[in-house]
């Protein structure tokens, strides 16, 4: 039996959950087709999902088709919950990308494709809603080939000679063999799909079960069972709580096995192993390589955590761009904080923070729908009635030139000095840390302490105190003392070195404030195009006019700062009398359009931020004394590289 784990991903309303229902029905896993809009879909068991008619959480289903045992992970389709979808991708063998035959590639579809590329997930494409008026499956395949890959090919059975030839052209060795022999084996096609060189496309209408059997045949024929080692390896991809409050750690095993009652992490024991199928589960005594299950008894796991020999993941791409203060009104503040911390345990991207000086709880989110769901979760799960303030965008900071920063930490009987090279990194790269320091200068243990300390802290910029990003930090020198240097000394020295370097760059006007931007797709009646363009220009956005998809509507695409466009959907509905449609996807962080105003409003003093000080501590006459950041270079003990 071929055992495969696949995830279904799609832009909202493309029919993702409907396809899941159809696959389960055709394989006999369910006896009755449910519908999202009726609130009876098998994989939307949560009360909020039934009310909203959309998938909000990742759910698992198990089905069998001939020789194929398929674990399906149905993911959220709304862009506000993209972080949950991203968490699932690293545990998949294959992904199923659902695209609407009427709408084609949409904004969030592009985001999903980029994520699938980033995590190197082989992908099948199902073009859904072929029965709807205006559907154009062939046109969608052409769009996929143009925007995503020429290797998005119609895998109608049997494959045509033209398709086989195009498949062979995706690999030079395969093409050479194909031209010499005239044949292309199924095993070769399987490997090209596995290597993301070919993307099989199928079409149908999930609601009417059209094309489902053909798609299942394709999954059975063209997938390959992954190879697993005996060495234990697993990854956590989701945290949730059942209706009795039990904490569930959802894992995929990539090697070895997890027996019940085994100790996995920090002396924490697996109390129970559950194999879920929708809302119901079957207890198991073991979770073997290739399987997905939920474990009870673990308290320190988190989404993305690797267990055993699993490789670490890069920093997630999808991050919140909005920050809201929680207004607790008459509710108990402590109870609200505890409830939000439990929800943060399930979704770390919420990044709940407590600000004691103003007695406020802050939460970070992606958009309005997620905010509404959070409010409902607090009410239904914890009986807490809360509201939120108007919110604000989350800024980031970066640098535009390189600098050598130095930090020195030498109170009495302590000693450490670190020299770091700070350089601009690629957009979206976050903070990367490395060493270019000889072991003759700093031994391996001291270098490890510095690199570990740099990774352990969220570094803040010096313009507004926003998180630092897209910076490469390289250890290039320093000094320790064989007698007086202890563990925390290099931590202090390295953190101060980062800030000292940033202050140097600030003085040279080479620190840069970044703000989040949306990529938007705006459809408006033709007589409202002028109004829309004027609005976009007022928001400091960019735009392009596309050919009208109908006689009445014009499509405008482009990018604009989140701060200006986040509430624009309401304006669009108003001035188009409900005919306009606005679709927003976070495009990334770019230079802030009004940086001077934001910096002035925040009024951040980096020197007064004592937890992130740029100053150093030196020692003279048996006592430590502080030295301002701008005087540190002249007093440094280790010579500057420059």
XYZ file of C-alpha atoms in Angstrom:
642
model
C 0.000 0.000 0.000
C 1.369 3.391 -1.037
C 1.163 5.824 1.904
C 1.145 9.546 1.054
C 0.524 12.709 3.087
C -0.918 15.541 1.037
C -2.290 18.959 1.853
C -5.021 20.791 -0.024
C -4.378 24.506 -0.478
C -6.335 27.164 -2.336
C -7.542 30.711 -2.512
C -10.750 31.116 -0.521
C -13.889 29.945 -2.390
C -11.947 27.944 -4.983
C -13.676 24.812 -3.678
C -10.899 23.304 -1.588
C -13.066 21.760 1.133
C -15.653 20.700 -1.455
C -12.901 18.788 -3.261
C -11.920 17.133 0.015
C -15.535 16.067 0.557
C -15.688 14.666 -2.976
C -12.459 12.688 -2.553
C -13.697 11.220 0.729
C -17.088 10.365 -0.743
C -15.622 8.665 -3.817
C -13.320 6.553 -1.631
C -16.095 5.571 0.766
C -14.639 7.477 3.713
C -17.963 9.301 4.142
C -21.459 8.260 3.070
C -22.957 11.697 2.533
C -21.533 14.740 0.816
C -21.378 17.742 3.094
C -21.212 21.354 1.952
C -19.275 24.263 3.356
C -22.148 26.687 2.886
C -24.531 24.279 4.633
C -22.204 23.965 7.622
C -22.010 20.166 7.419
C -18.627 19.615 5.754
C -16.771 16.666 7.315
C -13.527 18.640 7.717
C -15.107 21.835 9.029
C -16.344 20.492 12.397
C -15.607 23.613 14.435
C -18.589 25.779 15.397
C -16.984 28.909 13.977
C -16.273 27.094 10.693
C -19.894 26.059 10.437
C -21.022 29.630 11.111
C -18.583 31.246 8.705
C -18.703 28.659 5.959
C -14.915 28.707 5.604
C -12.056 26.544 6.857
C -10.305 28.226 9.781
C -8.140 25.387 11.111
C -6.149 22.519 9.617
C -7.978 19.180 9.797
C -6.920 15.617 9.029
C -8.748 12.949 7.042
C -7.766 9.383 6.211
C -8.916 7.652 3.031
C -7.978 4.635 0.920
C -8.261 4.277 -2.845
C -7.183 0.959 -4.381
C -3.458 0.771 -3.475
C -3.246 4.354 -2.194
C -3.515 5.240 1.507
C -3.944 9.005 1.600
C -3.700 11.303 4.606
C -5.383 14.590 3.673
C -4.647 17.809 5.541
C -7.272 20.417 4.679
C -5.840 23.879 5.316
C -7.457 27.315 5.763
C -8.169 29.142 2.509
C -8.491 32.705 3.763
C -5.347 34.807 3.478
C -5.667 35.914 7.132
C -4.864 32.323 8.174
C -1.998 31.791 5.744
C 0.457 31.258 8.592
C -1.396 28.065 9.571
C -1.187 26.842 5.989
C 2.549 27.557 5.913
C 3.020 25.495 9.095
C 1.585 22.432 7.342
C 3.670 22.550 4.159
C 6.956 21.139 5.573
C 5.255 17.851 6.550
C 3.718 17.143 3.130
C 4.813 14.650 0.501
C 2.637 16.347 -2.118
C 0.287 19.314 -2.276
C -2.979 19.729 -4.146
C -3.454 23.301 -5.347
C -7.088 24.043 -6.165
C -7.766 26.770 -8.738
C -11.186 28.011 -9.825
C -11.994 27.445 -13.509
C -13.860 30.769 -13.539
C -11.437 32.958 -11.574
C -8.086 31.393 -12.470
C -4.978 32.500 -10.585
C -5.845 34.939 -7.813
C -3.673 36.961 -5.454
C -3.461 34.372 -2.703
C -2.931 31.611 -5.286
C 0.340 33.312 -6.146
C 1.314 33.440 -2.464
C 0.602 29.720 -2.117
C 2.650 28.910 -5.210
C 5.581 30.859 -3.797
C 5.269 28.967 -0.502
C 5.129 25.599 -2.274
C 8.259 26.590 -4.169
C 10.015 27.731 -0.989
C 9.322 24.439 0.786
C 9.967 22.390 -2.375
C 6.612 20.570 -2.298
C 5.650 18.531 -5.405
C 2.270 19.826 -6.532
C -0.818 18.511 -8.302
C -3.280 21.107 -9.572
C -7.048 20.587 -9.638
C -9.008 23.115 -11.701
C -12.408 23.175 -10.022
C -15.877 24.513 -10.835
C -15.732 23.389 -14.452
C -19.535 23.246 -14.441
C -19.990 26.966 -13.705
C -20.928 29.373 -16.504
C -17.796 31.116 -17.722
C -15.456 28.265 -16.732
C -12.372 27.939 -18.919
C -10.093 25.103 -17.815
C -7.895 25.333 -20.906
C -7.482 29.062 -20.351
C -6.536 28.462 -16.717
C -3.861 25.932 -17.754
C -2.452 28.506 -20.183
C -2.421 31.059 -17.350
C -0.656 28.556 -15.060
C 1.948 27.887 -17.728
C 2.512 31.597 -18.285
C 2.642 32.736 -14.642
C 3.812 29.658 -12.713
C 5.591 27.108 -14.910
C 5.456 25.845 -18.519
C 5.442 22.381 -16.916
C 1.831 22.787 -15.665
C 0.403 20.187 -18.029
C -2.964 18.604 -18.699
C -2.661 15.027 -17.411
C -5.806 13.727 -19.070
C -5.543 9.935 -19.284
C -3.929 8.719 -21.481
C -1.208 11.326 -21.868
C -0.935 12.661 -25.407
C 2.311 12.455 -27.366
C 2.549 16.240 -27.187
C 2.305 16.229 -23.385
C 4.856 13.390 -23.131
C 7.278 15.320 -25.271
C 6.791 18.459 -23.143
C 7.379 16.392 -20.010
C 10.632 15.063 -21.442
C 11.769 18.598 -22.273
C 11.811 19.514 -18.576
C 15.056 17.570 -18.001
C 18.035 17.366 -20.370
C 18.929 13.767 -19.518
C 15.320 12.612 -19.851
C 14.960 14.466 -23.150
C 18.099 12.863 -24.558
C 16.828 9.420 -23.635
C 13.358 10.203 -25.002
C 14.748 11.344 -28.359
C 16.903 8.234 -28.666
C 14.298 5.677 -27.553
C 10.999 7.407 -28.253
C 9.649 6.230 -24.891
C 9.052 7.795 -21.500
C 8.445 5.494 -18.531
C 5.895 6.126 -15.801
C 8.701 5.928 -13.252
C 10.535 8.763 -14.982
C 7.396 10.922 -14.971
C 6.889 10.143 -11.282
C 10.412 11.349 -10.494
C 9.990 14.554 -12.523
C 6.812 15.302 -10.568
C 8.590 14.538 -7.296
C 11.421 16.899 -8.310
C 8.938 19.706 -9.092
C 9.890 19.676 -12.757
C 6.361 18.704 -13.827
C 3.004 19.778 -12.352
C 0.053 17.535 -13.334
C -3.201 19.422 -13.938
C -6.658 17.891 -13.659
C -10.065 19.500 -13.985
C -13.589 18.799 -12.847
C -16.459 19.923 -10.665
C -16.039 18.697 -7.088
C -19.589 19.625 -6.121
C -20.962 17.278 -8.807
C -18.212 14.657 -8.415
C -17.055 15.281 -11.977
C -13.412 14.406 -12.618
C -12.854 13.083 -9.098
C -12.210 9.454 -10.061
C -9.803 10.556 -12.765
C -7.969 12.729 -10.231
C -7.745 9.886 -7.710
C -6.371 7.624 -10.429
C -3.759 10.268 -11.149
C -2.738 10.527 -7.488
C -2.450 6.761 -7.271
C -0.447 6.468 -10.490
C 1.925 9.398 -10.308
C 2.869 9.689 -6.612
C 5.846 7.941 -5.042
C 6.054 6.585 -1.507
C 8.789 8.513 0.356
C 11.773 6.669 1.776
C 12.156 6.654 5.560
C 15.144 5.820 7.721
C 15.143 3.908 10.988
C 16.605 6.944 12.772
C 13.933 8.907 14.610
C 12.805 12.152 13.000
C 9.505 14.016 13.268
C 8.105 17.516 12.993
C 5.353 19.308 14.916
C 3.097 21.291 12.582
C 0.123 22.253 14.716
C -0.911 22.788 18.338
C -4.556 22.610 19.367
C -6.773 21.809 22.344
C -9.648 19.337 22.358
C -13.052 20.048 23.900
C -11.792 18.754 27.266
C -8.804 21.104 27.279
C -6.165 18.487 26.424
C -3.214 19.983 24.567
C -2.569 18.236 21.251
C 0.767 18.276 19.418
C 0.197 17.299 15.774
C 3.256 15.609 14.259
C 4.445 13.908 11.097
C 6.984 11.128 11.570
C 9.787 11.029 8.972
C 11.886 8.264 10.479
C 11.698 5.676 13.228
C 8.560 5.662 15.361
C 6.852 7.188 18.389
C 5.489 4.632 20.871
C 2.879 5.653 23.400
C 4.334 6.566 26.807
C 7.694 7.420 25.235
C 9.668 10.445 26.442
C 10.172 12.852 23.550
C 11.107 16.293 24.778
C 12.326 17.821 28.058
C 11.368 14.682 29.986
C 7.785 15.064 28.736
C 5.947 11.797 28.134
C 3.504 11.021 25.310
C 0.339 10.059 27.174
C -1.763 9.156 24.155
C -1.429 8.920 20.367
C -4.484 9.861 18.330
C -5.118 9.298 14.625
C -7.771 11.829 13.667
C -10.340 11.561 10.923
C -12.284 14.794 10.988
C -13.499 15.487 14.514
C -13.136 11.864 15.639
C -9.979 9.979 16.494
C -8.712 6.449 16.998
C -6.183 5.793 19.791
C -2.968 4.120 18.673
C -0.072 2.525 20.497
C 2.492 3.686 17.971
C 3.011 6.339 15.313
C 5.213 4.955 12.556
C 7.306 6.642 9.870
C 5.054 8.337 7.331
C 2.087 8.737 9.664
C 0.415 11.872 11.002
C -1.062 11.972 14.473
C -1.801 14.079 17.536
C 0.059 13.523 20.818
C -1.163 14.397 24.294
C 1.078 15.057 27.295
C 3.603 17.412 25.691
C 3.658 21.018 26.889
C 6.745 22.631 25.321
C 6.205 21.783 21.650
C 5.476 24.450 19.039
C 4.580 24.503 15.330
C 7.665 23.907 13.196
C 9.611 22.180 15.980
C 11.809 19.364 14.725
C 12.247 16.231 16.811
C 15.162 13.835 16.449
C 17.153 14.239 13.236
C 14.736 16.628 11.530
C 16.343 19.636 9.839
C 15.520 23.104 11.205
C 13.123 25.244 9.183
C 13.792 28.725 7.850
C 11.901 31.615 9.433
C 8.267 31.652 8.256
C 7.379 33.898 5.336
C 3.879 34.740 6.509
C 3.980 37.179 9.400
C 1.361 39.537 10.859
C 1.408 43.162 9.750
C -1.131 44.679 12.160
C -1.027 45.288 15.904
C -4.121 45.757 18.095
C -4.635 46.595 21.743
C -7.196 44.408 23.527
C -9.970 46.340 25.280
C -11.093 44.095 28.132
C -13.861 46.391 29.435
C -15.381 44.614 32.461
C -13.523 41.321 31.993
C -10.680 40.209 34.239
C -7.411 41.337 32.690
C -5.478 38.345 33.998
C -8.061 35.890 32.609
C -7.904 37.573 29.200
C -4.115 37.397 29.146
C -4.141 33.688 30.065
C -6.729 32.922 27.378
C -4.785 34.805 24.723
C -1.565 33.070 25.757
C -3.255 29.709 25.200
C -4.389 30.840 21.753
C -0.845 32.042 21.081
C 0.327 28.542 21.984
C -1.767 27.318 19.050
C -0.772 30.176 16.740
C 2.613 31.680 17.743
C 2.225 34.420 15.141
C -0.302 36.149 17.417
C 2.691 37.262 19.518
C 0.684 38.295 22.569
C 2.500 40.969 24.579
C 1.730 42.556 27.948
C 2.624 46.206 28.497
C 2.555 46.781 32.266
C 3.224 50.522 32.134
C -0.044 51.118 30.239
C -1.853 47.981 31.481
C -2.586 46.756 27.955
C -2.480 43.473 26.060
C -1.403 43.681 22.423
C -1.958 41.091 19.695
C -0.514 40.826 16.184
C -2.710 39.615 13.313
C -2.977 39.484 9.530
C -6.343 41.134 8.929
C -9.923 41.921 9.844
C -11.325 38.395 9.482
C -8.709 36.961 11.834
C -9.529 39.699 14.343
C -13.222 38.775 14.218
C -12.435 35.078 14.676
C -10.174 35.851 17.631
C -12.969 37.821 19.251
C -15.416 34.938 18.731
C -12.936 32.361 20.044
C -12.498 34.328 23.251
C -16.249 34.509 23.672
C -17.124 30.892 22.831
C -14.150 29.069 24.355
C -13.455 31.283 27.365
C -16.693 33.300 27.797
C -14.717 36.534 27.555
C -16.217 39.581 25.854
C -13.463 41.808 24.468
C -13.071 44.418 21.749
C -10.027 45.928 20.065
C -8.754 49.404 19.312
C -8.379 50.707 15.757
C -4.973 49.034 15.469
C -1.816 50.089 13.678
C 0.654 48.594 11.242
C 3.817 46.792 12.324
C 6.961 48.442 11.042
C 10.408 46.910 10.593
C 13.860 48.393 10.197
C 16.900 47.534 8.109
C 20.228 49.063 7.064
C 21.515 50.358 3.728
C 25.272 50.123 4.318
C 27.720 47.940 6.208
C 29.358 48.793 9.509
C 31.557 47.196 12.153
C 29.863 47.289 15.533
C 31.659 46.691 18.818
C 30.339 45.796 22.246
C 32.433 45.614 25.405
C 31.237 44.196 28.734
C 33.684 44.481 31.624
C 32.169 45.017 35.036
C 34.392 43.816 37.880
C 35.506 40.182 37.358
C 33.786 39.925 33.947
C 35.256 40.422 30.507
C 34.093 40.128 26.898
C 34.396 42.117 23.667
C 32.697 41.304 20.369
C 33.184 42.831 16.930
C 30.379 42.243 14.417
C 30.080 43.156 10.758
C 26.542 44.295 9.929
C 25.611 44.235 6.233
C 22.354 44.702 4.283
C 20.740 41.356 3.464
C 18.375 40.265 0.726
C 14.782 41.431 1.007
C 12.794 38.976 3.091
C 15.904 37.199 4.408
C 15.375 38.285 8.021
C 18.462 38.115 10.249
C 21.265 35.786 9.126
C 24.169 35.047 11.449
C 27.590 33.591 10.655
C 31.241 33.685 11.722
C 34.367 34.803 9.902
C 36.620 34.722 12.921
C 39.726 32.583 13.390
C 39.780 30.107 16.272
C 43.147 31.627 17.163
C 41.315 34.850 18.078
C 38.196 33.422 19.749
C 38.008 29.729 20.580
C 35.119 27.576 19.423
C 33.251 27.793 22.737
C 33.324 31.601 22.838
C 32.256 31.847 19.197
C 29.387 29.483 19.907
C 28.304 31.664 22.855
C 28.257 34.763 20.644
C 26.364 33.159 17.744
C 23.853 31.531 20.092
C 23.283 34.832 21.897
C 22.691 36.664 18.615
C 20.108 34.056 17.589
C 18.351 34.164 20.964
C 17.285 37.813 20.776
C 14.911 39.800 18.609
C 17.105 42.704 17.598
C 15.450 46.114 17.394
C 16.245 49.007 15.112
C 17.248 52.416 16.426
C 14.767 54.573 14.475
C 11.498 53.469 16.096
C 12.483 50.368 18.067
C 10.848 48.148 15.412
C 12.271 44.649 14.756
C 15.426 44.548 12.663
C 15.278 42.542 9.427
C 17.183 41.789 6.242
C 20.569 42.146 7.940
C 23.552 39.815 7.768
C 25.532 39.723 11.036
C 29.027 38.235 10.897
C 31.326 37.681 13.871
C 34.719 39.049 12.818
C 36.657 39.393 16.069
C 36.681 39.921 19.792
C 38.435 39.076 22.991
C 37.798 37.056 26.127
C 39.670 36.432 29.339
C 40.664 32.936 30.384
C 39.792 33.680 34.005
C 37.101 36.356 34.041
C 34.927 35.558 30.985
C 31.740 33.682 31.910
C 28.717 32.586 29.894
C 26.634 35.720 29.905
C 29.485 38.121 29.156
C 29.590 37.501 25.430
C 25.812 37.725 25.311
C 25.988 41.260 26.658
C 28.932 42.178 24.424
C 27.340 40.861 21.223
C 23.949 42.486 21.843
C 25.636 45.820 22.538
C 27.767 45.422 19.404
C 24.654 45.157 17.219
C 23.162 48.295 18.730
C 26.443 50.200 18.607
C 26.769 49.451 14.905
C 23.186 50.543 14.273
C 23.821 53.824 16.056
C 26.844 54.423 13.839
C 24.667 53.859 10.763
C 21.913 56.080 12.112
C 24.405 58.899 12.382
C 25.237 58.352 8.694
C 21.524 58.262 7.746
C 21.913 54.632 6.654
C 19.168 53.054 8.755
C 15.874 52.563 6.937
C 12.291 52.226 8.173
C 10.196 49.585 6.382
C 6.425 49.240 6.236
C 4.197 46.400 4.967
C 2.672 46.722 1.503
C -0.318 44.954 0.005
C -0.502 43.525 -3.486
C -4.066 44.270 -4.539
C -6.562 43.196 -7.187
C -9.357 45.738 -7.464
C -12.394 45.284 -9.701
C -14.574 48.364 -10.120
C -17.283 49.445 -12.554
C -15.796 51.175 -15.589
C -17.260 54.528 -14.598
C -15.459 54.348 -11.211
C -11.948 53.712 -12.533
C -10.936 57.360 -12.173
C -12.041 57.417 -8.542
C -10.128 54.212 -7.805
C -6.918 55.447 -9.446
C -7.094 58.702 -7.517
C -7.528 56.767 -4.247
C -4.523 54.541 -5.013
C -2.351 57.544 -5.797
C -3.419 59.202 -2.545
C -2.270 56.033 -0.758
C 1.151 56.314 -2.469
C 0.447 53.060 -4.313
C 1.352 51.853 -7.794
C -1.135 50.394 -10.281
C -1.713 48.864 -13.696
C -4.968 48.641 -15.639
C -5.756 45.182 -17.013
C -8.175 44.354 -19.751
C -11.721 44.370 -18.468
C -12.906 40.856 -17.670
C -16.418 41.920 -18.603
C -18.125 44.838 -20.270
C -18.890 46.407 -16.919
C -15.821 45.910 -14.697
C -12.164 46.952 -14.944
C -9.380 45.139 -13.088
C -6.720 47.296 -11.438
C -3.656 45.585 -9.959
C -0.742 47.009 -8.037
C 0.785 47.563 -4.626
C 0.119 50.054 -1.838
C 1.100 50.589 1.808
C -1.011 48.584 4.263
C -1.576 51.689 6.393
C -3.574 53.329 3.608
C -5.367 50.349 2.100
C -6.275 48.229 5.143
C -9.768 49.772 5.481
C -10.271 50.478 1.789
C -12.614 47.527 1.147
C -15.430 49.349 2.949
C -14.919 52.421 0.757
C -14.955 50.273 -2.382
C -18.261 48.671 -1.401
C -19.709 52.105 -0.699
C -18.744 53.986 -3.853
C -19.398 51.011 -6.177
C -22.715 50.188 -4.456
C -21.527 46.648 -3.760
C -20.303 45.889 -7.284
C -16.592 46.389 -6.586
C -14.261 43.720 -5.222
C -10.945 44.245 -3.435
C -8.510 41.402 -2.805
C -5.443 42.036 -0.639
C -2.349 39.902 -0.075
C 0.700 41.047 1.883
C 3.452 41.627 -0.688
C 6.247 42.198 1.836
C 8.089 45.039 3.543
C 9.344 48.031 1.559
C 10.754 51.488 2.423
C 8.209 53.496 4.411
C 6.537 56.201 2.325
C 6.310 58.632 5.272
C 9.252 57.529 7.398
C 10.010 60.968 8.835
C 6.461 61.373 10.142
C 6.388 57.880 11.681
C 9.788 58.304 13.354
C 8.722 61.661 14.752
C 5.420 60.270 16.082
C 7.065 57.278 17.772
C 9.738 59.482 19.349
C 11.939 56.490 20.190
C 15.159 57.114 22.127
C 17.509 54.158 21.475
C 19.926 55.210 24.210
C 17.147 55.281 26.809
C 16.076 51.730 25.863
C 18.141 50.096 28.598
C 17.179 46.542 27.610
C 18.696 47.221 24.190
C 21.489 49.612 25.078
C 24.170 50.544 22.527
C 26.563 51.591 25.303
C 29.348 49.446 26.749
C 30.872 48.815 30.160
C 34.625 49.125 30.787
C 36.656 48.676 33.967
C 39.240 50.917 35.617
C 40.669 51.048 39.134
C 38.689 47.972 40.177
C 35.263 49.304 39.137
C 33.117 49.106 36.036
C 31.867 52.278 34.359
C 29.552 52.928 31.389
C 30.906 54.295 28.106
C 28.591 55.917 25.517
C 28.327 54.084 22.194
C 30.124 56.782 20.213
C 33.179 56.598 22.498
C 33.475 52.806 22.441
C 35.553 52.499 19.203
C 38.367 54.577 20.673
C 38.451 52.420 23.824
C 38.030 48.980 22.220
C 40.662 46.402 23.226
C 40.512 44.394 20.002
C 41.536 46.260 16.813
C 38.900 47.173 14.254
C 39.089 45.222 10.989
C 38.739 48.402 8.955
